[in-house]
Amino acid sequence: MNYLKDLFTNNWHFNIFYALLLLAVVTLPLTTYLMLPIALLMLLNGVVEWNWKEKWQNVKDRKAIPAFYFFLSICLVPIIGFFFSYNKSRALSAFDCNFWFFVAPAVFLTYSRNLFTVRRIRVALKWFSVSTIVHACILLGVATYKLYKTGDSSSFYYIKLSFLRHPSYVAMYSTFTFFLLLYFIHHYHRHLSKATLCLLVFALLILLVLVVFLQSKAGILVFGILVMIWSCYLIYHAKRKLLWTALFLTLILGLGQLVFRTDLLPVNRLQETVSQVKNHKQHPYGHGSSEIRLTVWKSSWEVCRKNLPWGVGSGDV
């Protein structure tokens, strides 16, 4: 009960908002179907509260007016683009994601900063991390079962592995949680029991294996960039921990070579990307994902030039 008392306040509207926020961070790694209802309930809760002067003052106190208008503009751009679209259904396909850019400034920035304590933020991040790790275990467990039943090693590859969410999103959540745990272990390992520390290290390995097997190009590249940043941080703060830092860097560099050169998976998408980029001049209209992206990027200027000043609708890009 004391745990709940620390999280919730006498402000019932904030309590409802925070409960919805926890629900969002727990379900986000698993599904997006609840994101739009949660966003609508958050906005409705803010409307019912009806203290707009106080909310706007909170935005000013946070010095968040530029951020408020920035997020609001991100939401308005696709809405305006919808009216220019011939393909209305496609223009609405990402409405739930765009709507969050409206909820963010309208709800998150309008509450007093005193309500967003460090403890509440940590609890939200903790719940998100647990949900991501559970999701990773489910995916790897199902893939292992399929491999046992069918002998199909492609069960550990890309969409066949990530059957609940697109692999790129799962890789993004897993990467964020990986470095969140890494930071936590690095700073608080002295205060953790051996059992907890072993459990966290096991979770790191699970997330690392998942990111590699997902073969999301964006996920692996972002993971690599963050590894380099973290390595620089370790080197800067190494002092007496030079051995551990050297072991960590060796492990990561070896793993990077393994990911790029491995032929254990049905298709190595990093090698495939390099091949598609090299062959793009000879085959400019290829059907690979990287080739399609290159073609779209090169064609975007022509689309902009022919459709000034308003451009085309978001459903017709």
Tab-separated table of C-alpha atoms in Angstrom:
chain	number	residue	atom	x	y	z
A	1	MET	CA	0.000	0.000	0.000
A	2	ASN	CA	2.863	2.394	0.763
A	3	TYR	CA	4.157	1.694	-2.755
A	4	LEU	CA	0.878	2.973	-4.215
A	5	LYS	CA	0.688	5.916	-1.814
A	6	ASP	CA	4.073	7.131	-3.018
A	7	LEU	CA	2.946	6.987	-6.654
A	8	PHE	CA	-0.518	8.484	-6.426
A	9	THR	CA	-1.631	11.844	-5.017
A	10	ASN	CA	-4.792	13.614	-3.911
A	11	ASN	CA	-5.196	14.901	-7.473
A	12	TRP	CA	-7.475	12.258	-8.985
A	13	HIS	CA	-7.110	13.596	-12.501
A	14	PHE	CA	-3.345	13.142	-12.285
A	15	ASN	CA	-3.861	9.674	-10.775
A	16	ILE	CA	-6.015	8.674	-13.747
A	17	PHE	CA	-3.437	10.116	-16.149
A	18	TYR	CA	-0.557	8.286	-14.440
A	19	ALA	CA	-2.459	4.977	-14.375
A	20	LEU	CA	-3.124	5.343	-18.109
A	21	LEU	CA	0.537	6.185	-18.666
A	22	LEU	CA	1.607	2.992	-16.882
A	23	LEU	CA	-0.879	1.019	-18.958
A	24	ALA	CA	0.585	2.570	-22.123
A	25	VAL	CA	4.218	1.771	-21.281
A	26	VAL	CA	3.336	-1.815	-20.324
A	27	THR	CA	1.329	-2.577	-23.472
A	28	LEU	CA	3.441	-0.619	-25.997
A	29	PRO	CA	6.013	-3.413	-26.592
A	30	LEU	CA	3.189	-5.911	-27.160
A	31	THR	CA	0.590	-4.058	-29.227
A	32	THR	CA	-0.405	-0.631	-30.556
A	33	TYR	CA	-4.144	-1.301	-30.490
A	34	LEU	CA	-4.521	0.232	-27.036
A	35	MET	CA	-2.506	3.375	-27.818
A	36	LEU	CA	-5.339	5.358	-29.433
A	37	PRO	CA	-7.943	4.559	-26.705
A	38	ILE	CA	-5.384	5.439	-24.016
A	39	ALA	CA	-4.544	8.732	-25.746
A	40	LEU	CA	-8.256	9.587	-26.069
A	41	LEU	CA	-8.878	8.794	-22.380
A	42	MET	CA	-5.899	10.947	-21.360
A	43	LEU	CA	-7.208	13.856	-23.404
A	44	LEU	CA	-10.761	13.397	-22.091
A	45	ASN	CA	-9.436	13.331	-18.527
A	46	GLY	CA	-7.644	16.642	-19.178
A	47	VAL	CA	-10.774	18.201	-20.671
A	48	VAL	CA	-12.921	17.138	-17.707
A	49	GLU	CA	-10.375	18.681	-15.328
A	50	TRP	CA	-10.983	22.021	-17.097
A	51	ASN	CA	-8.310	24.184	-15.478
A	52	TRP	CA	-6.772	25.546	-18.684
A	53	LYS	CA	-5.295	28.698	-17.169
A	54	GLU	CA	-3.371	26.659	-14.621
A	55	LYS	CA	-2.297	24.180	-17.296
A	56	TRP	CA	-1.005	26.917	-19.597
A	57	GLN	CA	0.847	28.458	-16.646
A	58	ASN	CA	2.488	25.069	-16.027
A	59	VAL	CA	3.674	25.052	-19.654
A	60	LYS	CA	5.160	28.531	-19.157
A	61	ASP	CA	6.800	27.537	-15.863
A	62	ARG	CA	8.428	24.598	-17.601
A	63	LYS	CA	9.616	26.959	-20.368
A	64	ALA	CA	8.093	24.408	-22.709
A	65	ILE	CA	6.110	26.677	-25.045
A	66	PRO	CA	8.434	25.939	-28.031
A	67	ALA	CA	8.110	22.203	-27.348
A	68	PHE	CA	4.332	22.578	-27.062
A	69	TYR	CA	3.995	24.179	-30.492
A	70	PHE	CA	6.571	21.823	-32.023
A	71	PHE	CA	4.652	18.682	-31.056
A	72	LEU	CA	1.365	20.314	-31.990
A	73	SER	CA	2.674	21.140	-35.482
A	74	ILE	CA	3.806	17.520	-35.963
A	75	CYS	CA	0.221	16.472	-35.262
A	76	LEU	CA	-1.332	19.128	-37.518
A	77	VAL	CA	0.836	18.410	-40.589
A	78	PRO	CA	-0.621	14.915	-41.275
A	79	ILE	CA	-4.126	16.181	-40.466
A	80	ILE	CA	-3.757	18.907	-43.114
A	81	GLY	CA	-2.216	16.336	-45.460
A	82	PHE	CA	-5.291	14.128	-44.996
A	83	PHE	CA	-7.487	16.694	-46.779
A	84	PHE	CA	-5.127	16.689	-49.779
A	85	SER	CA	-5.083	12.888	-50.014
A	86	TYR	CA	-6.947	10.873	-52.605
A	87	ASN	CA	-6.242	7.742	-50.582
A	88	LYS	CA	-8.032	8.702	-47.357
A	89	SER	CA	-7.751	5.293	-45.669
A	90	ARG	CA	-3.979	5.217	-46.092
A	91	ALA	CA	-3.705	8.791	-44.802
A	92	LEU	CA	-5.465	7.643	-41.599
A	93	SER	CA	-3.333	4.504	-41.178
A	94	ALA	CA	-0.908	6.213	-38.758
A	95	PHE	CA	-3.522	8.369	-37.001
A	96	ASP	CA	-2.949	6.723	-33.620
A	97	CYS	CA	0.765	7.616	-33.764
A	98	ASN	CA	0.124	11.187	-34.959
A	99	PHE	CA	-2.535	11.713	-32.310
A	100	TRP	CA	0.036	11.078	-29.580
A	101	PHE	CA	1.907	14.164	-30.793
A	102	PHE	CA	-1.221	16.116	-29.836
A	103	VAL	CA	-1.677	14.337	-26.512
A	104	ALA	CA	1.985	14.935	-25.570
A	105	PRO	CA	1.771	18.753	-25.432
A	106	ALA	CA	-1.877	18.850	-24.369
A	107	VAL	CA	-1.441	16.504	-21.397
A	108	PHE	CA	2.188	15.780	-20.493
A	109	LEU	CA	3.429	19.361	-20.555
A	110	THR	CA	0.422	20.854	-18.794
A	111	TYR	CA	0.858	19.102	-15.458
A	112	SER	CA	3.036	20.685	-12.792
A	113	ARG	CA	6.623	19.459	-12.764
A	114	ASN	CA	6.183	18.743	-9.037
A	115	LEU	CA	3.884	15.859	-9.933
A	116	PHE	CA	6.473	14.217	-12.196
A	117	THR	CA	8.790	13.049	-9.432
A	118	VAL	CA	11.900	10.996	-10.140
A	119	ARG	CA	10.245	8.008	-8.482
A	120	ARG	CA	7.210	8.119	-10.783
A	121	ILE	CA	9.428	8.363	-13.853
A	122	ARG	CA	11.573	5.462	-12.634
A	123	VAL	CA	8.511	3.292	-12.017
A	124	ALA	CA	7.249	3.974	-15.555
A	125	LEU	CA	10.646	3.084	-17.033
A	126	LYS	CA	10.807	-0.034	-14.839
A	127	TRP	CA	7.405	-1.251	-16.027
A	128	PHE	CA	8.345	-0.572	-19.645
A	129	SER	CA	11.596	-2.512	-19.236
A	130	VAL	CA	9.877	-5.489	-17.617
A	131	SER	CA	7.260	-5.566	-20.387
A	132	THR	CA	9.966	-5.429	-23.077
A	133	ILE	CA	11.953	-8.254	-21.458
A	134	VAL	CA	8.824	-10.417	-21.071
A	135	HIS	CA	8.006	-9.745	-24.735
A	136	ALA	CA	11.547	-10.773	-25.736
A	137	CYS	CA	11.261	-14.015	-23.751
A	138	ILE	CA	7.894	-14.783	-25.373
A	139	LEU	CA	9.277	-14.248	-28.892
A	140	LEU	CA	12.402	-16.347	-28.320
A	141	GLY	CA	10.391	-19.027	-26.504
A	142	VAL	CA	7.859	-19.347	-29.341
A	143	ALA	CA	10.667	-19.418	-31.920
A	144	THR	CA	12.435	-22.179	-29.976
A	145	TYR	CA	9.215	-24.203	-29.833
A	146	LYS	CA	8.673	-23.782	-33.595
A	147	LEU	CA	12.254	-24.841	-34.270
A	148	TYR	CA	11.774	-27.918	-32.093
A	149	LYS	CA	8.517	-28.856	-33.843
A	150	THR	CA	9.373	-28.049	-37.462
A	151	GLY	CA	13.156	-27.774	-37.620
A	152	ASP	CA	12.732	-24.420	-39.413
A	153	SER	CA	15.598	-22.126	-38.363
A	154	SER	CA	13.880	-19.160	-40.031
A	155	SER	CA	11.593	-19.085	-36.975
A	156	PHE	CA	14.334	-16.953	-35.414
A	157	TYR	CA	14.405	-14.501	-38.303
A	158	TYR	CA	12.788	-11.081	-38.773
A	159	ILE	CA	8.967	-11.121	-39.074
A	160	LYS	CA	8.700	-14.825	-38.262
A	161	LEU	CA	10.403	-14.079	-34.958
A	162	SER	CA	8.570	-10.820	-34.228
A	163	PHE	CA	4.978	-11.839	-34.947
A	164	LEU	CA	3.347	-9.345	-32.549
A	165	ARG	CA	5.028	-6.111	-33.691
A	166	HIS	CA	7.163	-5.015	-36.648
A	167	PRO	CA	10.802	-6.074	-36.029
A	168	SER	CA	12.082	-2.478	-36.242
A	169	TYR	CA	9.859	-1.349	-33.356
A	170	VAL	CA	10.743	-4.386	-31.254
A	171	ALA	CA	14.440	-3.749	-31.921
A	172	MET	CA	13.980	-0.106	-30.904
A	173	TYR	CA	12.253	-0.986	-27.597
A	174	SER	CA	14.797	-3.741	-26.889
A	175	THR	CA	17.737	-1.418	-27.589
A	176	PHE	CA	16.324	1.290	-25.298
A	177	THR	CA	15.751	-1.240	-22.503
A	178	PHE	CA	19.202	-2.782	-23.021
A	179	PHE	CA	21.004	0.514	-22.437
A	180	LEU	CA	18.634	1.458	-19.628
A	181	LEU	CA	19.588	-1.764	-17.817
A	182	LEU	CA	23.252	-1.256	-18.655
A	183	TYR	CA	23.174	2.219	-17.127
A	184	PHE	CA	21.338	0.920	-14.056
A	185	ILE	CA	23.833	-1.925	-13.509
A	186	HIS	CA	26.795	0.386	-14.042
A	187	HIS	CA	25.644	2.868	-11.400
A	188	TYR	CA	23.887	0.650	-8.833
A	189	HIS	CA	25.644	-2.750	-9.026
A	190	ARG	CA	27.068	-2.290	-5.504
A	191	HIS	CA	23.560	-2.048	-4.073
A	192	LEU	CA	22.215	-5.135	-5.881
A	193	SER	CA	22.146	-8.680	-4.601
A	194	LYS	CA	23.989	-11.335	-6.631
A	195	ALA	CA	20.689	-12.903	-7.675
A	196	THR	CA	19.319	-9.582	-8.950
A	197	LEU	CA	22.570	-8.802	-10.752
A	198	CYS	CA	22.597	-12.220	-12.458
A	199	LEU	CA	18.961	-11.745	-13.476
A	200	LEU	CA	19.700	-8.334	-15.009
A	201	VAL	CA	22.737	-9.683	-16.896
A	202	PHE	CA	20.570	-12.532	-18.222
A	203	ALA	CA	17.999	-9.948	-19.377
A	204	LEU	CA	20.782	-8.042	-21.173
A	205	LEU	CA	21.795	-11.218	-23.021
A	206	ILE	CA	18.182	-11.965	-23.984
A	207	LEU	CA	17.733	-8.449	-25.409
A	208	LEU	CA	21.079	-8.600	-27.221
A	209	VAL	CA	20.235	-11.944	-28.854
A	210	LEU	CA	16.811	-10.636	-29.853
A	211	VAL	CA	18.211	-7.482	-31.515
A	212	VAL	CA	20.670	-9.624	-33.525
A	213	PHE	CA	18.077	-12.185	-34.614
A	214	LEU	CA	15.477	-9.564	-35.498
A	215	GLN	CA	17.851	-8.374	-38.263
A	216	SER	CA	16.259	-4.918	-38.317
A	217	LYS	CA	18.764	-2.765	-40.185
A	218	ALA	CA	17.744	0.411	-38.369
A	219	GLY	CA	17.728	-1.435	-35.051
A	220	ILE	CA	21.232	-2.866	-35.485
A	221	LEU	CA	22.673	0.430	-36.743
A	222	VAL	CA	21.161	2.408	-33.836
A	223	PHE	CA	22.379	-0.276	-31.432
A	224	GLY	CA	25.888	0.036	-32.894
A	225	ILE	CA	25.885	3.839	-32.586
A	226	LEU	CA	24.743	3.657	-28.962
A	227	VAL	CA	27.424	1.046	-28.235
A	228	MET	CA	30.077	3.465	-29.510
A	229	ILE	CA	28.666	6.277	-27.363
A	230	TRP	CA	28.535	4.007	-24.315
A	231	SER	CA	32.078	2.811	-25.021
A	232	CYS	CA	33.323	6.406	-25.090
A	233	TYR	CA	31.539	6.991	-21.784
A	234	LEU	CA	33.212	3.921	-20.267
A	235	ILE	CA	36.648	4.924	-21.522
A	236	TYR	CA	36.204	8.423	-20.111
A	237	HIS	CA	35.169	7.087	-16.689
A	238	ALA	CA	37.277	3.915	-16.745
A	239	LYS	CA	40.081	4.845	-14.297
A	240	ARG	CA	40.588	1.580	-12.410
A	241	LYS	CA	38.107	-0.348	-14.549
A	242	LEU	CA	40.265	-0.478	-17.677
A	243	LEU	CA	40.177	-4.286	-17.818
A	244	TRP	CA	36.375	-4.464	-17.736
A	245	THR	CA	36.153	-1.680	-20.306
A	246	ALA	CA	38.596	-3.491	-22.619
A	247	LEU	CA	36.641	-6.760	-22.254
A	248	PHE	CA	33.364	-4.990	-23.001
A	249	LEU	CA	34.759	-3.314	-26.119
A	250	THR	CA	36.315	-6.587	-27.348
A	251	LEU	CA	33.038	-8.421	-26.836
A	252	ILE	CA	31.021	-5.788	-28.695
A	253	LEU	CA	33.481	-5.523	-31.610
A	254	GLY	CA	33.545	-9.299	-31.936
A	255	LEU	CA	29.775	-9.447	-31.839
A	256	GLY	CA	29.559	-6.720	-34.498
A	257	GLN	CA	31.806	-8.726	-36.815
A	258	LEU	CA	29.710	-11.832	-36.147
A	259	VAL	CA	26.440	-10.027	-36.908
A	260	PHE	CA	27.744	-8.613	-40.194
A	261	ARG	CA	29.486	-11.762	-41.436
A	262	THR	CA	27.306	-14.537	-40.063
A	263	ASP	CA	25.563	-16.902	-42.455
A	264	LEU	CA	23.650	-18.712	-39.744
A	265	LEU	CA	20.412	-16.843	-40.526
A	266	PRO	CA	18.434	-17.379	-43.772
A	267	VAL	CA	19.353	-13.857	-44.929
A	268	ASN	CA	21.873	-11.422	-43.471
A	269	ARG	CA	20.031	-8.152	-44.042
A	270	LEU	CA	23.115	-6.027	-43.404
A	271	GLN	CA	25.024	-7.829	-46.151
A	272	GLU	CA	21.910	-7.630	-48.313
A	273	THR	CA	21.727	-3.844	-47.806
A	274	VAL	CA	25.363	-3.341	-48.828
A	275	SER	CA	24.740	-5.427	-51.952
A	276	GLN	CA	21.575	-3.479	-52.866
A	277	VAL	CA	23.304	-0.106	-52.452
A	278	LYS	CA	26.213	-1.238	-54.653
A	279	ASN	CA	23.874	-2.538	-57.369
A	280	HIS	CA	21.472	0.419	-57.256
A	281	LYS	CA	23.089	2.237	-60.206
A	282	GLN	CA	22.761	-0.829	-62.441
A	283	HIS	CA	19.271	-1.683	-61.150
A	284	PRO	CA	17.678	1.625	-60.026
A	285	TYR	CA	14.181	0.122	-59.745
A	286	GLY	CA	14.944	-2.942	-57.674
A	287	HIS	CA	12.423	-4.390	-55.233
A	288	GLY	CA	14.642	-4.674	-52.151
A	289	SER	CA	13.697	-2.500	-49.166
A	290	SER	CA	16.955	-0.515	-49.362
A	291	GLU	CA	16.614	-0.073	-53.142
A	292	ILE	CA	13.053	1.171	-52.743
A	293	ARG	CA	14.178	3.691	-50.102
A	294	LEU	CA	16.939	5.002	-52.364
A	295	THR	CA	14.448	5.399	-55.225
A	296	VAL	CA	11.933	7.186	-52.982
A	297	TRP	CA	14.567	9.591	-51.645
A	298	LYS	CA	15.749	10.447	-55.152
A	299	SER	CA	12.179	10.942	-56.365
A	300	SER	CA	11.082	13.113	-53.432
A	301	TRP	CA	12.543	16.331	-54.885
A	302	GLU	CA	10.614	15.828	-58.121
A	303	VAL	CA	7.400	15.247	-56.151
A	304	CYS	CA	8.005	18.441	-54.147
A	305	ARG	CA	8.824	20.476	-57.262
A	306	LYS	CA	5.656	19.433	-59.088
A	307	ASN	CA	3.328	19.956	-56.123
A	308	LEU	CA	4.353	23.299	-54.652
A	309	PRO	CA	3.324	24.958	-52.398
A	310	TRP	CA	1.127	22.477	-50.523
A	311	GLY	CA	2.637	19.176	-51.640
A	312	VAL	CA	0.678	15.957	-51.855
A	313	GLY	CA	-1.526	14.337	-49.215
A	314	SER	CA	0.038	12.030	-46.663
A	315	GLY	CA	-1.953	9.118	-48.108
A	316	ASP	CA	-0.515	9.581	-51.615
A	317	VAL	CA	3.227	9.711	-50.924
